[in-house]
Amino acid sequence: MRFTNKESTMNVIEFKSRFTQLLSHVAKDVICEHHFFEIPSEQKPWFDTGLNVEAGEQLTSFAAGKTQFKDLPITLEPNFQLWFRIGPEGEIFRGTRDSHSFTIKQPGRLYLASYFPGEWADKTGKLVTPDEVYSMVTGTLAVLLIHWQSDTLDGLKNLAEHGDANNLIAMEIDRLVSPVITPKDWDYLWFTGPAEIYQSCAAPAKNSAICCHTHNDGGLLQKTVLLPFKPNTRLLWSWKIDALPSSVREDTLPTHDYLSIAVEFDNGQDITYYWSAELPPETVYRCPIPTWTARETHVVIRSGAQGLGEWFNEDRDIYQDYINAVGGALPGNIVKVWLIAVSLFQHEQGMCQYADISFLSDDQVVQVQ
């Protein structure tokens, strides 16, 4: 069980006050410098910190605050919202918690961003969404950046000797000491960012499994699978859902927390199969996240609390599902399998395991996991 994100974040005033107090007790040979920043959620990326960093410098960020939608009951926290970039054309990155430690790879100006409801167009942080989407939100992210004199972990442990701030320091030490390892040959979708949701695990009567634990975060894990898309192509898998991240139907933006397995096609479409809290099996709908509506189709295959905690073997004719649920011109190939976990909107926990993922095509089994 990983050290999950805390259930509530500090407000900006508490955050700055507590860390200012802690930093006042730290010896001068531990920290080179530190800086506080406040990023308005309605400001489109990017926020210029005014700091120029050099290759090899070791930094840690801590963050608090929230991004709130003005007209929807949605709040998002720094673990998902806060992104970084070094230089105007540097590759964007973020952490997985409200804290993140990193070593500067190339010199440049340090920029920060509050992400959603935008979406990245490329890995330098240009947006595919119009600037106007940021008028939908309000709020502030408070960020503390610490430049360490030497080793990051030693610096964090020294800081922790003087106390903590809503468990943020302990969580970052835990992240560095006990990292969650992403399953081999799987990668997180770059423009939603990394997570600590999935890891390989053992399961009774299974050769191997992938365990999923989501709490106030989101992650799309992908594996490349190149396969012609033909009639009677089937997706097979086993799964055990222990806890659903939503207790209500998931087809609205404020309630769109779910666990699923998906297939991506070479035309950019994907079908994602999931277990709903309330919607009946074979319910089909397009994704309620505006930037995903045109490309993702949800298909409910199980529903309710009955069967939670039990293993089930699933078998879907994805060729027929595509015709029925998506329609239009058929793609030529399957290109990826996804595992999706979202708990960003209602901030609850979801837990499940996947095993025996494969395709059946032309009577041949193509093993995925």
mmCIF file of C-alpha atoms in Angstrom:
data_model
loop_
_atom_site.group_PDB
_atom_site.id
_atom_site.type_symbol
_atom_site.label_atom_id
_atom_site.label_comp_id
_atom_site.label_asym_id
_atom_site.label_seq_id
_atom_site.Cartn_x
_atom_site.Cartn_y
_atom_site.Cartn_z
ATOM 1 C CA MET A 1 0.000 0.000 0.000
ATOM 2 C CA ARG A 2 1.501 3.308 -1.027
ATOM 3 C CA PHE A 3 1.578 6.454 1.080
ATOM 4 C CA THR A 4 -1.518 8.102 -0.435
ATOM 5 C CA ASN A 5 -2.175 11.755 -0.972
ATOM 6 C CA LYS A 6 -3.648 13.406 2.070
ATOM 7 C CA GLU A 7 -7.365 14.051 2.063
ATOM 8 C CA SER A 8 -7.173 17.840 2.351
ATOM 9 C CA THR A 9 -4.629 20.436 1.383
ATOM 10 C CA MET A 10 -3.598 23.427 3.472
ATOM 11 C CA ASN A 11 -4.757 26.845 2.453
ATOM 12 C CA VAL A 12 -2.179 29.256 1.090
ATOM 13 C CA ILE A 13 -1.753 31.243 4.314
ATOM 14 C CA GLU A 14 -1.274 28.146 6.488
ATOM 15 C CA PHE A 15 1.166 26.693 3.981
ATOM 16 C CA LYS A 16 3.422 29.745 3.840
ATOM 17 C CA SER A 17 3.289 30.314 7.586
ATOM 18 C CA ARG A 18 4.182 26.749 8.499
ATOM 19 C CA PHE A 19 7.041 26.409 6.035
ATOM 20 C CA THR A 20 8.445 29.836 6.903
ATOM 21 C CA GLN A 21 8.608 28.700 10.520
ATOM 22 C CA LEU A 22 10.277 25.393 9.625
ATOM 23 C CA LEU A 23 12.820 26.968 7.305
ATOM 24 C CA SER A 24 13.876 29.465 9.964
ATOM 25 C CA HIS A 25 15.314 26.586 12.018
ATOM 26 C CA VAL A 26 17.347 24.959 9.235
ATOM 27 C CA ALA A 27 21.126 25.412 9.205
ATOM 28 C CA LYS A 28 22.530 27.607 6.433
ATOM 29 C CA ASP A 29 24.654 24.775 5.024
ATOM 30 C CA VAL A 30 21.531 22.730 4.177
ATOM 31 C CA ILE A 31 19.657 25.091 1.837
ATOM 32 C CA CYS A 32 21.107 27.426 -0.789
ATOM 33 C CA GLU A 33 17.907 29.414 -1.163
ATOM 34 C CA HIS A 34 14.142 29.102 -1.136
ATOM 35 C CA HIS A 35 11.322 31.001 -2.815
ATOM 36 C CA PHE A 36 7.539 31.155 -2.457
ATOM 37 C CA PHE A 37 5.264 31.710 -5.453
ATOM 38 C CA GLU A 38 1.509 32.066 -5.931
ATOM 39 C CA ILE A 39 0.052 30.929 -9.260
ATOM 40 C CA PRO A 40 -3.488 32.095 -10.081
ATOM 41 C CA SER A 41 -5.492 29.151 -11.424
ATOM 42 C CA GLU A 42 -7.087 31.375 -14.055
ATOM 43 C CA GLN A 43 -3.671 32.285 -15.501
ATOM 44 C CA LYS A 44 -2.906 30.239 -18.586
ATOM 45 C CA PRO A 45 0.522 28.542 -18.661
ATOM 46 C CA TRP A 46 3.227 29.654 -18.140
ATOM 47 C CA PHE A 47 4.103 31.494 -14.901
ATOM 48 C CA ASP A 48 7.622 32.969 -14.974
ATOM 49 C CA THR A 49 9.331 32.480 -11.600
ATOM 50 C CA GLY A 50 12.175 34.809 -12.509
ATOM 51 C CA LEU A 51 14.616 32.111 -11.396
ATOM 52 C CA ASN A 52 17.447 30.899 -13.599
ATOM 53 C CA VAL A 53 18.623 27.408 -12.680
ATOM 54 C CA GLU A 54 21.816 25.552 -13.542
ATOM 55 C CA ALA A 55 22.410 21.941 -14.546
ATOM 56 C CA GLY A 56 23.007 19.702 -11.553
ATOM 57 C CA GLU A 57 21.073 21.778 -9.031
ATOM 58 C CA GLN A 58 18.790 19.730 -6.768
ATOM 59 C CA LEU A 59 15.368 21.205 -6.053
ATOM 60 C CA THR A 60 12.269 20.212 -4.107
ATOM 61 C CA SER A 61 8.851 21.775 -4.514
ATOM 62 C CA PHE A 62 6.019 21.746 -1.999
ATOM 63 C CA ALA A 63 2.593 23.045 -2.941
ATOM 64 C CA ALA A 64 -0.837 23.785 -1.501
ATOM 65 C CA GLY A 65 -4.055 25.439 -2.583
ATOM 66 C CA LYS A 66 -6.764 24.436 -5.033
ATOM 67 C CA THR A 67 -8.113 25.089 -8.486
ATOM 68 C CA GLN A 68 -11.899 25.416 -8.361
ATOM 69 C CA PHE A 69 -14.412 25.474 -11.187
ATOM 70 C CA LYS A 70 -16.682 28.498 -10.924
ATOM 71 C CA ASP A 71 -19.862 26.736 -12.042
ATOM 72 C CA LEU A 72 -19.189 23.087 -11.145
ATOM 73 C CA PRO A 73 -18.495 21.306 -7.829
ATOM 74 C CA ILE A 74 -14.943 20.391 -8.877
ATOM 75 C CA THR A 75 -11.682 21.141 -7.093
ATOM 76 C CA LEU A 76 -8.243 19.987 -8.189
ATOM 77 C CA GLU A 77 -5.106 19.918 -6.073
ATOM 78 C CA PRO A 78 -1.398 20.492 -6.811
ATOM 79 C CA ASN A 79 -0.493 16.816 -7.202
ATOM 80 C CA PHE A 80 -2.227 16.924 -10.607
ATOM 81 C CA GLN A 81 -2.264 20.652 -11.365
ATOM 82 C CA LEU A 82 1.334 21.801 -10.880
ATOM 83 C CA TRP A 83 3.679 21.419 -13.870
ATOM 84 C CA PHE A 84 7.255 22.586 -14.471
ATOM 85 C CA ARG A 85 9.385 23.631 -17.422
ATOM 86 C CA ILE A 86 13.009 24.731 -17.731
ATOM 87 C CA GLY A 87 13.404 27.296 -20.503
ATOM 88 C CA PRO A 88 10.759 28.396 -23.035
ATOM 89 C CA GLU A 89 11.248 25.245 -25.140
ATOM 90 C CA GLY A 90 12.131 22.757 -22.390
ATOM 91 C CA GLU A 91 10.236 19.506 -21.897
ATOM 92 C CA ILE A 92 7.391 19.817 -19.411
ATOM 93 C CA PHE A 93 7.132 17.583 -16.340
ATOM 94 C CA ARG A 94 5.285 17.234 -13.060
ATOM 95 C CA GLY A 95 5.377 15.216 -9.865
ATOM 96 C CA THR A 96 2.892 12.709 -8.497
ATOM 97 C CA ARG A 97 2.219 14.287 -5.100
ATOM 98 C CA ASP A 98 1.954 17.776 -3.622
ATOM 99 C CA SER A 99 5.745 17.587 -3.416
ATOM 100 C CA HIS A 100 8.372 16.824 -6.039
ATOM 101 C CA SER A 101 12.171 16.590 -6.002
ATOM 102 C CA PHE A 102 14.191 16.829 -9.194
ATOM 103 C CA THR A 103 17.665 17.545 -10.541
ATOM 104 C CA ILE A 104 18.075 20.234 -13.195
ATOM 105 C CA LYS A 105 19.253 18.664 -16.471
ATOM 106 C CA GLN A 106 19.849 21.806 -18.513
ATOM 107 C CA PRO A 107 20.206 25.470 -17.510
ATOM 108 C CA GLY A 108 17.391 27.923 -18.071
ATOM 109 C CA ARG A 109 14.516 29.938 -16.654
ATOM 110 C CA LEU A 110 12.135 28.008 -14.398
ATOM 111 C CA TYR A 111 8.450 28.203 -15.309
ATOM 112 C CA LEU A 112 5.411 26.842 -13.447
ATOM 113 C CA ALA A 113 1.843 26.138 -14.576
ATOM 114 C CA SER A 114 -1.595 25.321 -13.234
ATOM 115 C CA TYR A 115 -2.825 22.806 -15.823
ATOM 116 C CA PHE A 116 -6.504 21.791 -15.996
ATOM 117 C CA PRO A 117 -8.872 22.661 -17.706
ATOM 118 C CA GLY A 118 -6.240 23.101 -20.387
ATOM 119 C CA GLU A 119 -4.565 20.297 -22.305
ATOM 120 C CA TRP A 120 -1.022 20.156 -23.656
ATOM 121 C CA ALA A 121 -0.497 20.156 -27.415
ATOM 122 C CA ASP A 122 3.165 19.197 -27.235
ATOM 123 C CA LYS A 123 5.919 18.391 -24.763
ATOM 124 C CA THR A 124 7.125 21.994 -24.592
ATOM 125 C CA GLY A 125 3.874 23.083 -22.967
ATOM 126 C CA LYS A 126 1.918 24.686 -25.773
ATOM 127 C CA LEU A 127 -1.843 24.302 -25.403
ATOM 128 C CA VAL A 128 -4.342 22.579 -27.680
ATOM 129 C CA THR A 129 -7.175 24.267 -25.762
ATOM 130 C CA PRO A 130 -8.176 27.931 -26.210
ATOM 131 C CA ASP A 131 -6.939 30.401 -23.606
ATOM 132 C CA GLU A 132 -10.539 31.132 -22.628
ATOM 133 C CA VAL A 133 -10.925 27.807 -20.786
ATOM 134 C CA TYR A 134 -8.985 29.268 -17.864
ATOM 135 C CA SER A 135 -11.816 31.737 -17.230
ATOM 136 C CA MET A 136 -13.819 28.690 -16.037
ATOM 137 C CA VAL A 137 -11.695 28.326 -12.883
ATOM 138 C CA THR A 138 -10.497 30.284 -9.884
ATOM 139 C CA GLY A 139 -8.123 29.675 -7.008
ATOM 140 C CA THR A 140 -4.424 29.806 -6.213
ATOM 141 C CA LEU A 141 -1.568 27.328 -6.040
ATOM 142 C CA ALA A 142 1.086 28.263 -3.483
ATOM 143 C CA VAL A 143 4.494 26.796 -4.302
ATOM 144 C CA LEU A 144 7.675 26.618 -2.242
ATOM 145 C CA LEU A 145 10.879 25.856 -4.154
ATOM 146 C CA ILE A 146 13.937 24.782 -2.167
ATOM 147 C CA HIS A 147 17.410 24.654 -3.715
ATOM 148 C CA TRP A 148 19.503 22.243 -1.629
ATOM 149 C CA GLN A 149 23.187 22.687 -0.896
ATOM 150 C CA SER A 150 23.832 18.975 -1.458
ATOM 151 C CA ASP A 151 21.819 15.737 -1.354
ATOM 152 C CA THR A 152 18.045 16.168 -1.555
ATOM 153 C CA LEU A 153 17.154 13.308 0.769
ATOM 154 C CA ASP A 154 19.607 14.476 3.414
ATOM 155 C CA GLY A 155 18.130 17.957 3.167
ATOM 156 C CA LEU A 156 14.573 16.688 3.545
ATOM 157 C CA LYS A 157 15.499 14.615 6.583
ATOM 158 C CA ASN A 158 17.179 17.631 8.135
ATOM 159 C CA LEU A 159 14.084 19.741 7.487
ATOM 160 C CA ALA A 160 11.866 17.018 8.975
ATOM 161 C CA GLU A 161 13.804 17.173 12.245
ATOM 162 C CA HIS A 162 12.153 20.539 12.854
ATOM 163 C CA GLY A 163 8.601 19.327 12.165
ATOM 164 C CA ASP A 164 6.308 18.933 9.185
ATOM 165 C CA ALA A 165 3.564 20.735 7.292
ATOM 166 C CA ASN A 166 0.468 18.605 6.787
ATOM 167 C CA ASN A 167 2.691 15.553 6.212
ATOM 168 C CA LEU A 168 4.222 17.000 3.048
ATOM 169 C CA ILE A 169 7.843 16.449 4.064
ATOM 170 C CA ALA A 170 7.211 12.885 5.242
ATOM 171 C CA MET A 171 5.388 12.128 2.002
ATOM 172 C CA GLU A 172 8.282 13.345 -0.125
ATOM 173 C CA ILE A 173 10.811 11.349 1.886
ATOM 174 C CA ASP A 174 8.573 8.298 1.453
ATOM 175 C CA ARG A 175 8.337 8.883 -2.301
ATOM 176 C CA LEU A 176 12.113 8.953 -2.640
ATOM 177 C CA VAL A 177 12.823 6.023 -0.309
ATOM 178 C CA SER A 178 9.969 3.745 -1.451
ATOM 179 C CA PRO A 179 9.157 4.582 -5.074
ATOM 180 C CA VAL A 180 6.197 2.949 -6.807
ATOM 181 C CA ILE A 181 7.629 1.159 -9.860
ATOM 182 C CA THR A 182 5.570 1.327 -13.059
ATOM 183 C CA PRO A 183 4.947 -2.135 -14.604
ATOM 184 C CA LYS A 184 7.541 -3.115 -17.210
ATOM 185 C CA ASP A 185 6.757 -2.085 -20.814
ATOM 186 C CA TRP A 186 3.913 0.184 -19.697
ATOM 187 C CA ASP A 187 4.062 3.999 -19.690
ATOM 188 C CA TYR A 188 1.813 6.797 -18.471
ATOM 189 C CA LEU A 189 0.193 9.003 -21.097
ATOM 190 C CA TRP A 190 2.517 12.004 -21.314
ATOM 191 C CA PHE A 191 -0.028 14.830 -21.389
ATOM 192 C CA THR A 192 -1.909 13.686 -18.291
ATOM 193 C CA GLY A 193 1.355 13.009 -16.495
ATOM 194 C CA PRO A 194 2.889 10.313 -14.298
ATOM 195 C CA ALA A 195 1.283 8.683 -11.286
ATOM 196 C CA GLU A 196 1.883 6.134 -8.547
ATOM 197 C CA ILE A 197 -1.314 4.241 -9.305
ATOM 198 C CA TYR A 198 -0.130 1.028 -10.984
ATOM 199 C CA GLN A 199 2.484 -1.547 -10.025
ATOM 200 C CA SER A 200 3.126 -5.219 -10.691
ATOM 201 C CA CYS A 201 1.858 -7.554 -7.992
ATOM 202 C CA ALA A 202 1.138 -11.184 -7.203
ATOM 203 C CA ALA A 203 -2.382 -12.590 -7.331
ATOM 204 C CA PRO A 204 -3.647 -16.086 -6.438
ATOM 205 C CA ALA A 205 -3.909 -18.407 -9.464
ATOM 206 C CA LYS A 206 -2.444 -15.717 -11.756
ATOM 207 C CA ASN A 207 1.019 -15.727 -13.310
ATOM 208 C CA SER A 208 1.216 -11.995 -12.737
ATOM 209 C CA ALA A 209 -1.087 -9.059 -12.146
ATOM 210 C CA ILE A 210 -1.138 -5.284 -12.219
ATOM 211 C CA CYS A 211 -2.446 -3.665 -9.058
ATOM 212 C CA CYS A 212 -4.204 -0.316 -9.166
ATOM 213 C CA HIS A 213 -4.733 2.072 -6.244
ATOM 214 C CA THR A 214 -6.042 5.543 -7.025
ATOM 215 C CA HIS A 215 -6.816 8.241 -4.467
ATOM 216 C CA ASN A 216 -7.308 11.877 -5.425
ATOM 217 C CA ASP A 217 -5.281 11.398 -8.613
ATOM 218 C CA GLY A 218 -5.509 10.068 -12.141
ATOM 219 C CA GLY A 219 -3.396 8.054 -14.517
ATOM 220 C CA LEU A 220 -3.606 6.479 -17.964
ATOM 221 C CA LEU A 221 -1.182 3.586 -18.309
ATOM 222 C CA GLN A 222 -0.446 2.472 -21.876
ATOM 223 C CA LYS A 223 1.199 -0.424 -23.662
ATOM 224 C CA THR A 224 1.824 -0.515 -27.407
ATOM 225 C CA VAL A 225 0.095 -3.388 -29.220
ATOM 226 C CA LEU A 226 0.071 -3.333 -33.033
ATOM 227 C CA LEU A 227 -2.692 -5.552 -34.366
ATOM 228 C CA PRO A 228 -4.890 -5.442 -37.496
ATOM 229 C CA PHE A 229 -8.481 -4.590 -36.594
ATOM 230 C CA LYS A 230 -10.593 -7.363 -38.107
ATOM 231 C CA PRO A 231 -14.054 -8.857 -37.578
ATOM 232 C CA ASN A 232 -14.270 -11.077 -34.491
ATOM 233 C CA THR A 233 -11.253 -9.432 -32.830
ATOM 234 C CA ARG A 234 -11.747 -9.929 -29.118
ATOM 235 C CA LEU A 235 -10.270 -8.415 -25.954
ATOM 236 C CA LEU A 236 -9.931 -10.799 -23.017
ATOM 237 C CA TRP A 237 -8.881 -9.995 -19.466
ATOM 238 C CA SER A 238 -9.431 -10.840 -15.816
ATOM 239 C CA TRP A 239 -10.021 -8.257 -13.133
ATOM 240 C CA LYS A 240 -10.976 -7.878 -9.508
ATOM 241 C CA ILE A 241 -12.507 -4.590 -8.421
ATOM 242 C CA ASP A 242 -12.153 -4.061 -4.681
ATOM 243 C CA ALA A 243 -13.384 -0.465 -4.432
ATOM 244 C CA LEU A 244 -14.993 1.886 -6.938
ATOM 245 C CA PRO A 245 -13.865 5.545 -6.836
ATOM 246 C CA SER A 246 -17.429 6.762 -7.369
ATOM 247 C CA SER A 247 -20.679 5.797 -5.645
ATOM 248 C CA VAL A 248 -22.848 7.439 -8.319
ATOM 249 C CA ARG A 249 -23.119 7.333 -12.116
ATOM 250 C CA GLU A 250 -19.922 8.507 -13.791
ATOM 251 C CA ASP A 251 -21.258 10.175 -16.956
ATOM 252 C CA THR A 252 -20.973 13.782 -15.744
ATOM 253 C CA LEU A 253 -17.780 15.791 -15.332
ATOM 254 C CA PRO A 254 -18.045 16.229 -11.522
ATOM 255 C CA THR A 255 -18.577 12.456 -11.040
ATOM 256 C CA HIS A 256 -16.255 11.086 -13.731
ATOM 257 C CA ASP A 257 -14.168 8.853 -11.463
ATOM 258 C CA TYR A 258 -13.761 5.262 -12.649
ATOM 259 C CA LEU A 259 -11.507 2.232 -13.277
ATOM 260 C CA SER A 260 -11.275 0.801 -16.789
ATOM 261 C CA ILE A 261 -9.392 -1.012 -19.518
ATOM 262 C CA ALA A 262 -9.334 0.582 -22.962
ATOM 263 C CA VAL A 263 -8.299 -0.099 -26.546
ATOM 264 C CA GLU A 264 -6.878 2.682 -28.726
ATOM 265 C CA PHE A 265 -7.142 2.599 -32.527
ATOM 266 C CA ASP A 266 -5.047 4.192 -35.265
ATOM 267 C CA ASN A 267 -7.738 6.801 -35.967
ATOM 268 C CA GLY A 268 -7.328 8.267 -32.463
ATOM 269 C CA GLN A 269 -10.540 6.749 -31.086
ATOM 270 C CA ASP A 270 -10.640 4.536 -28.022
ATOM 271 C CA ILE A 271 -13.211 2.336 -26.317
ATOM 272 C CA THR A 272 -12.936 2.033 -22.554
ATOM 273 C CA TYR A 273 -14.694 -0.749 -20.646
ATOM 274 C CA TYR A 274 -15.528 -0.094 -17.027
ATOM 275 C CA TRP A 275 -17.478 -1.129 -13.937
ATOM 276 C CA SER A 276 -20.066 1.505 -13.023
ATOM 277 C CA ALA A 277 -21.491 2.289 -9.617
ATOM 278 C CA GLU A 278 -25.018 2.830 -10.981
ATOM 279 C CA LEU A 279 -25.294 2.736 -14.778
ATOM 280 C CA PRO A 280 -26.615 -0.554 -16.206
ATOM 281 C CA PRO A 281 -24.392 -2.830 -18.310
ATOM 282 C CA GLU A 282 -24.127 -1.921 -22.010
ATOM 283 C CA THR A 283 -24.679 1.772 -21.296
ATOM 284 C CA VAL A 284 -22.626 3.719 -23.844
ATOM 285 C CA TYR A 285 -21.640 7.386 -23.712
ATOM 286 C CA ARG A 286 -18.936 9.757 -24.886
ATOM 287 C CA CYS A 287 -16.452 11.034 -22.324
ATOM 288 C CA PRO A 288 -17.774 14.064 -20.380
ATOM 289 C CA ILE A 289 -14.301 15.662 -20.162
ATOM 290 C CA PRO A 290 -14.553 18.265 -22.962
ATOM 291 C CA THR A 291 -11.107 17.573 -24.451
ATOM 292 C CA TRP A 292 -11.865 13.827 -24.542
ATOM 293 C CA THR A 293 -15.447 13.852 -25.857
ATOM 294 C CA ALA A 294 -14.428 13.544 -29.509
ATOM 295 C CA ARG A 295 -12.100 10.583 -28.980
ATOM 296 C CA GLU A 296 -13.263 8.370 -26.110
ATOM 297 C CA THR A 297 -16.335 6.132 -25.776
ATOM 298 C CA HIS A 298 -17.278 4.529 -22.465
ATOM 299 C CA VAL A 299 -18.976 1.133 -22.324
ATOM 300 C CA VAL A 300 -20.334 -0.146 -19.007
ATOM 301 C CA ILE A 301 -19.908 -3.914 -18.634
ATOM 302 C CA ARG A 302 -20.649 -4.404 -14.912
ATOM 303 C CA SER A 303 -22.544 -2.368 -12.352
ATOM 304 C CA GLY A 304 -23.182 -1.994 -8.646
ATOM 305 C CA ALA A 305 -21.593 -3.444 -5.533
ATOM 306 C CA GLN A 306 -22.395 -7.084 -6.223
ATOM 307 C CA GLY A 307 -19.225 -8.911 -7.220
ATOM 308 C CA LEU A 308 -16.766 -6.432 -5.751
ATOM 309 C CA GLY A 309 -13.746 -8.278 -4.384
ATOM 310 C CA GLU A 310 -14.199 -11.211 -6.798
ATOM 311 C CA TRP A 311 -12.234 -12.128 -9.936
ATOM 312 C CA PHE A 312 -14.120 -12.065 -13.244
ATOM 313 C CA ASN A 313 -13.019 -13.170 -16.713
ATOM 314 C CA GLU A 314 -14.158 -10.787 -19.445
ATOM 315 C CA ASP A 315 -14.476 -11.293 -23.210
ATOM 316 C CA ARG A 316 -15.509 -8.478 -25.561
ATOM 317 C CA ASP A 317 -15.943 -8.487 -29.331
ATOM 318 C CA ILE A 318 -14.293 -5.120 -29.831
ATOM 319 C CA TYR A 319 -14.986 -5.089 -33.567
ATOM 320 C CA GLN A 320 -18.731 -5.286 -32.962
ATOM 321 C CA ASP A 321 -18.462 -2.928 -29.990
ATOM 322 C CA TYR A 322 -16.799 -0.353 -32.238
ATOM 323 C CA ILE A 323 -19.595 -0.597 -34.812
ATOM 324 C CA ASN A 324 -22.292 -0.328 -32.142
ATOM 325 C CA ALA A 325 -20.738 2.223 -29.790
ATOM 326 C CA VAL A 326 -18.531 4.441 -31.963
ATOM 327 C CA GLY A 327 -19.745 3.992 -35.536
ATOM 328 C CA GLY A 328 -18.439 5.646 -38.668
ATOM 329 C CA ALA A 329 -15.431 4.552 -40.683
ATOM 330 C CA LEU A 330 -13.611 1.631 -39.119
ATOM 331 C CA PRO A 331 -9.972 1.981 -38.058
ATOM 332 C CA GLY A 332 -7.325 -0.223 -39.623
ATOM 333 C CA ASN A 333 -5.348 -1.198 -36.548
ATOM 334 C CA ILE A 334 -5.321 -1.494 -32.795
ATOM 335 C CA VAL A 335 -2.337 0.476 -31.468
ATOM 336 C CA LYS A 336 -2.490 0.449 -27.662
ATOM 337 C CA VAL A 337 -4.091 -1.009 -24.568
ATOM 338 C CA TRP A 338 -4.782 1.389 -21.695
ATOM 339 C CA LEU A 339 -5.505 0.989 -18.021
ATOM 340 C CA ILE A 340 -7.324 4.048 -16.696
ATOM 341 C CA ALA A 341 -7.916 5.194 -13.130
ATOM 342 C CA VAL A 342 -9.494 8.524 -12.205
ATOM 343 C CA SER A 343 -10.348 9.768 -8.709
ATOM 344 C CA LEU A 344 -9.633 13.481 -9.208
ATOM 345 C CA PHE A 345 -13.180 14.757 -9.109
ATOM 346 C CA GLN A 346 -14.706 13.219 -5.962
ATOM 347 C CA HIS A 347 -11.360 12.505 -4.241
ATOM 348 C CA GLU A 348 -12.297 8.964 -3.176
ATOM 349 C CA GLN A 349 -10.281 5.743 -3.436
ATOM 350 C CA GLY A 350 -10.448 3.065 -6.105
ATOM 351 C CA MET A 351 -8.668 -0.292 -5.973
ATOM 352 C CA CYS A 352 -8.477 -3.173 -8.447
ATOM 353 C CA GLN A 353 -6.234 -5.755 -10.111
ATOM 354 C CA TYR A 354 -5.842 -6.793 -13.754
ATOM 355 C CA ALA A 355 -4.447 -10.041 -15.162
ATOM 356 C CA ASP A 356 -4.419 -12.207 -18.303
ATOM 357 C CA ILE A 357 -4.895 -9.334 -20.762
ATOM 358 C CA SER A 358 -4.850 -10.564 -24.364
ATOM 359 C CA PHE A 359 -6.400 -10.252 -27.809
ATOM 360 C CA LEU A 360 -7.896 -13.086 -29.841
ATOM 361 C CA SER A 361 -7.549 -12.492 -33.575
ATOM 362 C CA ASP A 362 -7.752 -15.079 -36.378
ATOM 363 C CA ASP A 363 -7.802 -17.764 -33.676
ATOM 364 C CA GLN A 364 -4.403 -16.518 -32.467
ATOM 365 C CA VAL A 365 -3.854 -15.262 -28.922
ATOM 366 C CA VAL A 366 -1.805 -12.065 -28.641
ATOM 367 C CA GLN A 367 -0.685 -11.731 -25.039
ATOM 368 C CA VAL A 368 -0.543 -8.226 -23.553
ATOM 369 C CA GLN A 369 0.015 -8.932 -19.865
#
